[in-house]
Amino acid sequence: MEMTVQLTIDCSDPQRMVAFWAPALGYVPEPAPEGHPTWRAYWEAMGVPADELPPGAGDLAESIVDPTGRGPRVWFQQVPEPKTVKNRWHFDLKVGGGREVPPAVRAERVRAAVERLVDAGVTVLRIRDEPDAGLFAAAMRDPEGNEFDVV
């Protein structure tokens, strides 16, 4: 039996999360299935009751996909409750190139990614600059407060 993996992230504003995470991960908003102008139109055609579709749900993409087909689909599921505690999962955006790359080059790559992400609306929690350990990384929060790292 074939299996695929989808990462589902609870959030209050799926479109905002798509707008942030698609470029952050190098993904693209997932287009609606062929023959349907929107995901909402697709869900309605499948018989999803109107009371299960909040206003605006599916009018724009609420999921992102890796255009290369390597990474998992990420669905941002709208939920009514806000985030209240630290998440127990997180993305690591590996932009430094690994230990084969000189530490100064890795640090510059991380700094550039952090600057781009801050411009996109995230918050830097802390920077770990530990040259003796060969580490330069940033802990950050996305637009809804979910933690992730840039390494």
Coordinates of C-alpha atoms in Angstrom, one line a residue:
M1 CA 0.0 0.0 0.0
E2 CA 1.3 3.4 -0.9
M3 CA 1.6 6.1 1.8
T4 CA 2.0 9.8 1.6
V5 CA 2.8 12.2 4.4
Q6 CA 1.0 15.5 5.1
L7 CA 1.9 17.9 7.9
T8 CA -1.2 19.5 9.3
I9 CA -0.7 22.8 11.3
D10 CA -3.6 24.2 13.3
C11 CA -3.9 28.0 12.9
S12 CA -6.4 30.8 13.0
D13 CA -5.6 32.3 9.5
P14 CA -4.6 29.6 6.9
Q15 CA -4.1 32.1 4.1
R16 CA -1.6 34.2 6.2
M17 CA 0.3 31.0 7.0
V18 CA 0.4 30.0 3.3
A19 CA 1.7 33.4 2.4
F20 CA 4.5 33.1 4.9
W21 CA 5.4 29.4 4.7
A22 CA 5.3 28.9 1.0
P23 CA 8.3 31.2 0.3
A24 CA 10.0 30.3 3.5
L25 CA 10.1 26.6 2.5
G26 CA 10.4 27.1 -1.2
Y27 CA 6.9 25.7 -1.7
V28 CA 4.0 26.9 -3.7
P29 CA 0.3 27.3 -2.8
E30 CA -1.5 24.1 -3.8
P31 CA -3.9 24.8 -6.7
A32 CA -7.5 23.5 -6.5
P33 CA -8.1 20.2 -8.2
E34 CA -8.6 20.4 -11.9
G35 CA -12.0 21.6 -13.0
H36 CA -12.6 23.6 -9.8
P37 CA -11.7 27.3 -9.6
T38 CA -11.1 27.1 -5.8
W39 CA -10.8 24.6 -3.0
R40 CA -14.1 25.8 -1.7
A41 CA -15.8 25.0 -5.0
Y42 CA -14.1 21.5 -4.9
W43 CA -15.3 20.9 -1.3
E44 CA -18.9 22.0 -2.2
A45 CA -18.9 19.7 -5.2
M46 CA -17.8 16.8 -2.9
G47 CA -20.8 17.6 -0.7
V48 CA -19.1 19.2 2.3
P49 CA -22.0 21.0 4.1
A50 CA -21.9 24.8 4.1
D51 CA -21.9 24.9 7.9
E52 CA -18.5 23.1 7.9
L53 CA -17.0 25.8 5.7
P54 CA -16.3 29.0 7.6
P55 CA -16.5 32.3 5.6
G56 CA -13.5 32.5 3.2
A57 CA -12.5 28.8 3.7
G58 CA -11.1 27.5 0.5
D59 CA -11.4 30.7 -1.4
L60 CA -7.6 30.8 -1.4
A61 CA -5.2 27.9 -1.0
E62 CA -4.9 26.6 2.6
S63 CA -2.1 24.1 1.7
I64 CA 1.3 24.3 0.2
V65 CA 3.3 21.7 -1.8
D66 CA 6.9 21.2 -2.8
P67 CA 7.1 22.0 -6.5
T68 CA 9.8 19.3 -6.8
G69 CA 7.5 16.7 -5.2
R70 CA 10.1 15.7 -2.6
G71 CA 8.7 17.3 0.5
P72 CA 5.3 16.6 2.2
R73 CA 2.2 18.6 1.6
V74 CA 1.5 21.1 4.4
W75 CA -2.1 21.9 5.3
F76 CA -2.9 24.9 7.5
Q77 CA -6.1 23.8 9.2
Q78 CA -8.3 26.6 10.6
V79 CA -9.2 26.1 14.3
P80 CA -11.1 28.4 16.7
E81 CA -8.7 28.3 19.6
P82 CA -5.4 30.3 19.7
K83 CA -2.0 28.8 20.3
T84 CA -1.3 28.7 24.0
V85 CA 1.8 26.7 24.6
K86 CA 5.2 25.9 23.0
N87 CA 4.8 23.5 20.1
R88 CA 6.4 20.1 20.3
W89 CA 7.4 20.0 16.6
H90 CA 9.2 22.6 14.6
F91 CA 10.7 23.2 11.2
D92 CA 14.5 23.5 10.8
L93 CA 15.3 25.6 7.8
K94 CA 18.7 24.3 6.9
V95 CA 20.3 27.1 4.9
G96 CA 23.8 27.0 6.2
G97 CA 25.1 24.1 4.1
G98 CA 26.2 21.7 6.8
R99 CA 29.5 21.2 8.5
E100 CA 31.4 20.9 5.2
V101 CA 30.9 24.6 4.8
P102 CA 33.2 27.0 6.7
P103 CA 31.5 28.4 9.8
A104 CA 31.7 32.0 8.7
V105 CA 29.9 31.2 5.4
R106 CA 27.2 29.2 7.3
A107 CA 26.7 32.1 9.6
E108 CA 26.3 34.6 6.7
R109 CA 23.8 32.3 5.0
V110 CA 21.8 32.0 8.2
R111 CA 21.9 35.8 8.8
A112 CA 20.7 36.4 5.2
A113 CA 17.8 34.0 5.7
V114 CA 16.9 35.5 9.0
E115 CA 16.8 39.0 7.5
R116 CA 14.5 37.8 4.7
L117 CA 12.2 36.1 7.1
V118 CA 12.0 39.0 9.5
D119 CA 11.0 41.2 6.5
A120 CA 8.2 38.6 5.9
G121 CA 6.8 39.2 9.5
V122 CA 8.5 36.7 11.9
T123 CA 10.1 37.3 15.2
V124 CA 13.7 36.4 16.2
L125 CA 13.6 34.7 19.7
R126 CA 17.4 34.2 20.0
I127 CA 20.6 33.8 18.1
R128 CA 23.0 31.0 19.0
D129 CA 26.5 32.0 18.0
E130 CA 28.9 29.3 19.3
P131 CA 31.9 29.3 17.0
D132 CA 33.8 26.8 19.1
A133 CA 31.0 24.3 18.5
G134 CA 30.6 25.3 14.9
L135 CA 27.1 26.6 15.5
F136 CA 25.3 29.6 14.3
A137 CA 21.5 29.3 14.4
A138 CA 18.4 31.4 15.0
A139 CA 15.3 30.4 16.9
M140 CA 12.2 32.3 15.4
R141 CA 8.4 32.5 15.6
D142 CA 6.2 32.5 12.5
P143 CA 3.2 34.9 12.2
E144 CA 1.1 32.9 14.5
G145 CA 3.8 32.2 17.1
N146 CA 5.0 28.7 16.1
E147 CA 8.7 28.2 16.8
F148 CA 11.2 27.2 14.1
D149 CA 14.9 27.3 13.6
V150 CA 17.2 28.6 10.9
V151 CA 20.5 26.7 10.9

